[in-house]
Short mmCIF file of C-alpha atoms and ligand atoms in Angstrom, two decimals:
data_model
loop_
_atom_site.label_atom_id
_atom_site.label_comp_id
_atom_site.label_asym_id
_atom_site.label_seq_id
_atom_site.Cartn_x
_atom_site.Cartn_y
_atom_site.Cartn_z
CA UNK A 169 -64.40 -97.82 -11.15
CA UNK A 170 -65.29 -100.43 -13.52
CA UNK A 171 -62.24 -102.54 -15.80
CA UNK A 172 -62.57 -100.73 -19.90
CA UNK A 173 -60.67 -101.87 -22.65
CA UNK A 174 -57.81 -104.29 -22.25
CA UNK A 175 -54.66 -101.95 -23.88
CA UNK A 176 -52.15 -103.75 -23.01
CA UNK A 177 -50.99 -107.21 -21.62
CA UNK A 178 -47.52 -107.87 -19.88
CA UNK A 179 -45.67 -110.33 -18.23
CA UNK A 180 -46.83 -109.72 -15.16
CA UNK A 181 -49.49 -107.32 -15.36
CA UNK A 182 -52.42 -106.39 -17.32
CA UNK A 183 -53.60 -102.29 -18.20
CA UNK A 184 -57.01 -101.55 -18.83
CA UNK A 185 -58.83 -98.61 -19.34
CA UNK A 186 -60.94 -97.00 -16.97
CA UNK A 187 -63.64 -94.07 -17.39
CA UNK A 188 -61.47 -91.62 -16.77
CA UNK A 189 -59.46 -90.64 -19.64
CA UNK A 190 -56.03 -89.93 -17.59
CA UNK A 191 -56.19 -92.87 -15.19
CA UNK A 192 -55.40 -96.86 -16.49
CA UNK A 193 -56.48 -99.50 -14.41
CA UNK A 194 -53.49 -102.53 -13.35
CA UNK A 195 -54.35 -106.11 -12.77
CA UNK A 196 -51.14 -108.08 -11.70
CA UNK A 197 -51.36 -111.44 -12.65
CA UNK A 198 -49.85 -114.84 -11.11
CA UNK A 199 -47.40 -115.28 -13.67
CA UNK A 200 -43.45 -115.87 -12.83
CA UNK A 201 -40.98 -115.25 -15.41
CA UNK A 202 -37.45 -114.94 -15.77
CA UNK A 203 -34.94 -114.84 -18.26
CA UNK A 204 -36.42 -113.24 -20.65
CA UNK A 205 -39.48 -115.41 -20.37
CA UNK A 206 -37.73 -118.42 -20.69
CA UNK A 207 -38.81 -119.99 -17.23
CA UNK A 208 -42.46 -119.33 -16.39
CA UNK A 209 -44.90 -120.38 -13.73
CA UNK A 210 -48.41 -119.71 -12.83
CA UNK A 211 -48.43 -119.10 -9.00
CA UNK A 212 -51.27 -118.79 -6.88
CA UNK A 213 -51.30 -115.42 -4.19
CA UNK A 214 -48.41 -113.96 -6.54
CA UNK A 215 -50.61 -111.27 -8.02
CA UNK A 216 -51.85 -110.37 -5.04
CA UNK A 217 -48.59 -109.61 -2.95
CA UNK A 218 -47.03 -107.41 -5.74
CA UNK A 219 -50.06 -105.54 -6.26
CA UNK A 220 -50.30 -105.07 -2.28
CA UNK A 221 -46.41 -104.84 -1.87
CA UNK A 222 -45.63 -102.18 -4.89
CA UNK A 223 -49.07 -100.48 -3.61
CA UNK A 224 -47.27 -99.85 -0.06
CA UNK A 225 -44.06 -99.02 -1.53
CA UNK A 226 -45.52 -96.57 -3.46
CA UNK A 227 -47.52 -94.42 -0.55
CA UNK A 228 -44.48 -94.66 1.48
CA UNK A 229 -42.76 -92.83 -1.20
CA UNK A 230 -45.34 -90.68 -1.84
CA UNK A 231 -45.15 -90.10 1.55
CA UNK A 232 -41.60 -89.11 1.09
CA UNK A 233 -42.13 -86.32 -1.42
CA UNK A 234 -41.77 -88.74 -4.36
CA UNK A 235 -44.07 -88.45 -7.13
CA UNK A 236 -45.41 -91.43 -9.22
CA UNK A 237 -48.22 -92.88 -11.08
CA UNK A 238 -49.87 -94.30 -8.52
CA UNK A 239 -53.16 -93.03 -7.75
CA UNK A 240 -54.73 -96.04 -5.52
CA UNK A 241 -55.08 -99.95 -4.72
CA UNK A 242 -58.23 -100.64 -5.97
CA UNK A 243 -58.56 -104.22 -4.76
CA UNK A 244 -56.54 -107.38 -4.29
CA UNK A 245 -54.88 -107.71 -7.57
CA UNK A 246 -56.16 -104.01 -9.18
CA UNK A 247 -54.57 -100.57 -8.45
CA UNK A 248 -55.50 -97.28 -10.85
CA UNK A 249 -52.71 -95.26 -12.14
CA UNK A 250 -52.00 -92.48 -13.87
CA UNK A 251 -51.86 -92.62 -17.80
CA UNK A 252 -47.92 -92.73 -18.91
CA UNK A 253 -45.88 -93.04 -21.76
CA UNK A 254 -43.53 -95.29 -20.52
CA UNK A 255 -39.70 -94.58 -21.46
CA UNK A 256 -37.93 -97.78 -22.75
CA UNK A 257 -34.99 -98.00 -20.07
CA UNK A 258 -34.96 -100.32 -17.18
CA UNK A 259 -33.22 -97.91 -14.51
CA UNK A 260 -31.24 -100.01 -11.70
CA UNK A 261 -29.91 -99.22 -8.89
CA UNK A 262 -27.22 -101.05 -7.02
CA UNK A 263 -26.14 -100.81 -3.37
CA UNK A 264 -24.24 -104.44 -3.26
CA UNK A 265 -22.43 -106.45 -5.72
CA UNK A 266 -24.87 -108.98 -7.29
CA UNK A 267 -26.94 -110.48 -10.33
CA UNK A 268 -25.48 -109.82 -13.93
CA UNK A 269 -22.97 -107.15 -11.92
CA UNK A 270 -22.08 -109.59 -10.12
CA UNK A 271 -20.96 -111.74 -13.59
CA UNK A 272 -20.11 -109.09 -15.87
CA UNK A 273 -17.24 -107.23 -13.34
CA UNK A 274 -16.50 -110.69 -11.26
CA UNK A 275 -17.14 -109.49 -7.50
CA UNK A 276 -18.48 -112.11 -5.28
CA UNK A 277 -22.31 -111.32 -4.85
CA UNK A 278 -22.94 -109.64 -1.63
CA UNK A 279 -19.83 -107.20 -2.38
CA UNK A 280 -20.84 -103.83 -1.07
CA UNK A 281 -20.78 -100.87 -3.45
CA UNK A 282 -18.98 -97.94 -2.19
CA UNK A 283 -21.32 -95.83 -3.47
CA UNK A 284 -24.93 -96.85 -5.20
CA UNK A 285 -24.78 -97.05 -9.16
CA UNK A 286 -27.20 -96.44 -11.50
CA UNK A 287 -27.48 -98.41 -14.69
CA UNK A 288 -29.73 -97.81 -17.89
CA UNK A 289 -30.74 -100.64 -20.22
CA UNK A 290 -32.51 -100.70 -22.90
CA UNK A 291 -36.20 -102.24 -22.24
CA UNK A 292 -36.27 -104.73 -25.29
CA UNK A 293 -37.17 -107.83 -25.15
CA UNK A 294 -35.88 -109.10 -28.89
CA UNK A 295 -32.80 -107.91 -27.49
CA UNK A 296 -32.25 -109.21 -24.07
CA UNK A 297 -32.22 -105.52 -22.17
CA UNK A 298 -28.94 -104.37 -23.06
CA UNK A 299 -27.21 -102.53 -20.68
CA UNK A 300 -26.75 -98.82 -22.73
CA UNK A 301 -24.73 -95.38 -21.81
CA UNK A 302 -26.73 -91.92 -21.77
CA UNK A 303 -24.99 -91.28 -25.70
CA UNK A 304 -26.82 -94.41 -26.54
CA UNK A 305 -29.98 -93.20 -25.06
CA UNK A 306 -29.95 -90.34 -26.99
CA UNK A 307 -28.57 -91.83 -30.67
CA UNK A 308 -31.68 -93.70 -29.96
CA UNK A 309 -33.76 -90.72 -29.05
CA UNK A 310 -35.13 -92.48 -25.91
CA UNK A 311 -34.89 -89.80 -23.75
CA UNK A 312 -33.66 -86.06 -23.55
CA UNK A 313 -30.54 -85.18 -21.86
CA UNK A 314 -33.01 -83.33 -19.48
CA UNK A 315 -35.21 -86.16 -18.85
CA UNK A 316 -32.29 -88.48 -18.36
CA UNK A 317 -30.94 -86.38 -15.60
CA UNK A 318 -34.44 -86.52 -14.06
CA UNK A 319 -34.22 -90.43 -14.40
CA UNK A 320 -30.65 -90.55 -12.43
CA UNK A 321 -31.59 -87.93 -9.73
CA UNK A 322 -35.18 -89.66 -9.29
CA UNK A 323 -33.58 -93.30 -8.89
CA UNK A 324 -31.27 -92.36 -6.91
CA UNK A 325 -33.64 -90.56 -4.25
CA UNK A 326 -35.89 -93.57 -4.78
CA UNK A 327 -32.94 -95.60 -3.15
CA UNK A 328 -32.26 -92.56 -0.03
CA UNK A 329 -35.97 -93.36 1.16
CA UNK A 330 -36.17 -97.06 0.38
CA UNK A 331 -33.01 -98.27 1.91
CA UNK A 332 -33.94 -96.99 5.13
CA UNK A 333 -37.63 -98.18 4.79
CA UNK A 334 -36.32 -101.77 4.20
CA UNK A 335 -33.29 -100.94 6.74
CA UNK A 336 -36.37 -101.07 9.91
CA UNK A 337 -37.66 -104.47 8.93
CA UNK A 338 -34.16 -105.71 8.51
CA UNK A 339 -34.50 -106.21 5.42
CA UNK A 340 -31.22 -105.31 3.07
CA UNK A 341 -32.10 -103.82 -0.38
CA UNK A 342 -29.12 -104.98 -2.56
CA UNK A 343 -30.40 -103.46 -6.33
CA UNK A 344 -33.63 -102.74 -7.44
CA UNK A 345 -35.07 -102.01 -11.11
CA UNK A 346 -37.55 -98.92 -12.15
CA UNK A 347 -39.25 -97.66 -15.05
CA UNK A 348 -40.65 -94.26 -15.84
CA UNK A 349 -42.78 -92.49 -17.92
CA UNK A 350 -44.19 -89.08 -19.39
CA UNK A 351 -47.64 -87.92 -18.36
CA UNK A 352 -50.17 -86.01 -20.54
CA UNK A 353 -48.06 -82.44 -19.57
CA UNK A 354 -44.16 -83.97 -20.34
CA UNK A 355 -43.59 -84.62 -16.91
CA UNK A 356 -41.38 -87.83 -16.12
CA UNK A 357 -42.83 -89.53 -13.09
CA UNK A 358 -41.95 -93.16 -11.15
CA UNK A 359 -44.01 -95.69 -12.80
CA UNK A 360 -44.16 -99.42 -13.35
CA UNK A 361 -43.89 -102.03 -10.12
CA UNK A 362 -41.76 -102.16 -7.22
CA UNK A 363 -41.81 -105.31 -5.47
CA UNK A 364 -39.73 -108.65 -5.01
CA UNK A 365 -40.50 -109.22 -8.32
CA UNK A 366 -38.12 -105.97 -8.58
CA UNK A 367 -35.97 -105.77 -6.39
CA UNK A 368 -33.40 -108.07 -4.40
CA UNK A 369 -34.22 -107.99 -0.90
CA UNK A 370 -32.02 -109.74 1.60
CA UNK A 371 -32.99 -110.55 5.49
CA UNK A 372 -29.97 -108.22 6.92
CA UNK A 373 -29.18 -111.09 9.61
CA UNK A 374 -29.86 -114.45 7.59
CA UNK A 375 -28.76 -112.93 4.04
CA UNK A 376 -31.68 -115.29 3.41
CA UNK A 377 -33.38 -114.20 -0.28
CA UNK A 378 -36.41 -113.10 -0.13
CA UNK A 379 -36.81 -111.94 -3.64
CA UNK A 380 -37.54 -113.29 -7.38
CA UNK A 381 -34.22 -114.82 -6.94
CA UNK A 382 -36.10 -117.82 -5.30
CA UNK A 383 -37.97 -118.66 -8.03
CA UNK A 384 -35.33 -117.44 -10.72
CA UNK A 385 -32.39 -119.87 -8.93
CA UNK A 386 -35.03 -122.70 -7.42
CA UNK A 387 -34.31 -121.71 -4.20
CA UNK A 388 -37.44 -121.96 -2.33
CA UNK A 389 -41.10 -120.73 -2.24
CA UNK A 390 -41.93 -117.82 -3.79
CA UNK A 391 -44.95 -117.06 -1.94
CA UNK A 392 -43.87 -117.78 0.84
CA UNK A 393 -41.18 -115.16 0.87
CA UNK A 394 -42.75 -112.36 -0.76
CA UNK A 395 -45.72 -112.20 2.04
CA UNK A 396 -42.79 -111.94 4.47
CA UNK A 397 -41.94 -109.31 2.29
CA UNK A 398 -45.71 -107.89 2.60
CA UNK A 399 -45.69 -108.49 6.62
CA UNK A 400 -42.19 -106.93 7.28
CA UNK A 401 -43.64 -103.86 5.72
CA UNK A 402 -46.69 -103.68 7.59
CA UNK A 403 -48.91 -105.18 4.98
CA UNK A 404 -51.04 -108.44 5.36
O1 C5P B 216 -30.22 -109.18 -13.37
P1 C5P B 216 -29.68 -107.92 -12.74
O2 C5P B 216 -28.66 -108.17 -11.69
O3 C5P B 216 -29.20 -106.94 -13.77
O4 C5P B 216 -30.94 -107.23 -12.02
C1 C5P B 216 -30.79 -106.06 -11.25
C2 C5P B 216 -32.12 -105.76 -10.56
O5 C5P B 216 -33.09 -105.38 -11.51
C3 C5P B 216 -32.71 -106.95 -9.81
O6 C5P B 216 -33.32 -106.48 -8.61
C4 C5P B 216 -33.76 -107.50 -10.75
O7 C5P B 216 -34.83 -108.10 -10.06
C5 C5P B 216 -34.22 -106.24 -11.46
N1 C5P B 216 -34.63 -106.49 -12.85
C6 C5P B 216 -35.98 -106.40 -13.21
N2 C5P B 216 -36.37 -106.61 -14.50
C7 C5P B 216 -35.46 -106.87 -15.45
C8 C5P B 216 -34.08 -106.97 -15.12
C9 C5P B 216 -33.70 -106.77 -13.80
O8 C5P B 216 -36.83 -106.13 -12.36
N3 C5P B 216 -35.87 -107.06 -16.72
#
């Protein structure tokens, strides 16, 4: 499978075409940001562990009777996926109190949740992601009430098998952020990333950070963290 046409260049990720009309090819790059691109860093390895992280992530749900884009990891830093339009909400789910929750209903970060939530924002950068209600997803026309539902169900069985995936490495998944899209036939499937760069991920004993959150608050090494990330899950 050879790299086509560059279509599209992210933050953290590049999509290129690839011979076959229906499948894009991903290149994660080594590029940190946060805050809306505000802080940035170029970090060696990082492109690497979220393209083998979110690549493991992904079988295991596949595994687990949930559908996505993925198709394959291609390489170190490449995986192929399947062609998407991707819907402009960041999904999140939240098992424990932290992050802009955290701020915006004043709980002490590490509050449980007594049940997971699942918050919509709008995926705009000019406009800082605001957080958004189902009646403003569809005044906006983002998504049908049918496809919305599809959404809510899908994150929230994302979080049934991942919680219990991180659960065995003792590893505590506090919130996590997806994005989906509609293939070629209208279908909404999983897309995007999952990885540290994603998700907040807590050792269960330590409540040590092992997540973005390092490099977001200065708390560490990035790198460092994420392969334990990789190694916890049976990666290397
Ligand atoms: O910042 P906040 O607490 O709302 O983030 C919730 C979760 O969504 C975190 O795991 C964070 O890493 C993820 N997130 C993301 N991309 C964004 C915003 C949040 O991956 N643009």
């Amino acid at each position: 499978m050879t790299t086509g046409q560059l279509l599209y260049e992210g933050k953290a990720k590049k999509l290129y075409t690839t011979e076959e009309p229906d499948v894009l090819l991903v290149e994660y790059k080594n590029s940190a940001t946060a805050f809306n691109g505000e802080k940035k860093e170029e970090i060696e390895g990082k492109g690497v562990l979220n393209n083998r992280i979110t690549s493991l992530i992904f079988e295991k749900l596949q595994a687990n009777g949930i559908a996505s884009h993925f198709v394959k990891q291609l390489s170190d830093t490449q995986q192929l996926v399947k062609k998407v339009d991707i819907i402009p909400i960041e999904v999140v789910v939240r098992n424990i109190a932290a992050g802009s929750l955290a701020k915006r209903l004043g709980l002490e970060e590490g509050t449980p949740l007594k049940r997971p939530i699942v918050e919509f924002y709008y995926k705009d950068d000019e406009l800082g992601d605001p957080l958004i209600t189902t009646e403003h997803i569809d005044v906006l026309d983002l998504a049908t009430p049918e496809e919305v539902t599809a959404i809510y169900d899908g994150a929230l069985a994302v979080n049934e098998v991942m919680q219990p995936i991180f659960a065995d490495v003792n590893v505590t998944l506090i919130d996590f952020k997806l994005e989906f899209g509609r293939d070629n036939d209208g279908n909404v499937l999983l897309a995007d990333e999952i990885s540290p760069d994603t998700c907040r991920l807590w050792d269960a004993t330590t409540k040590q950070k092992l997540d973005k959150d390092v490099f977001r608050r200065d708390l560490g090494n990035l790198t460092e963290v994420y392969t334990i990330i990789l190694s916890r899950l049976g990666g290397k």
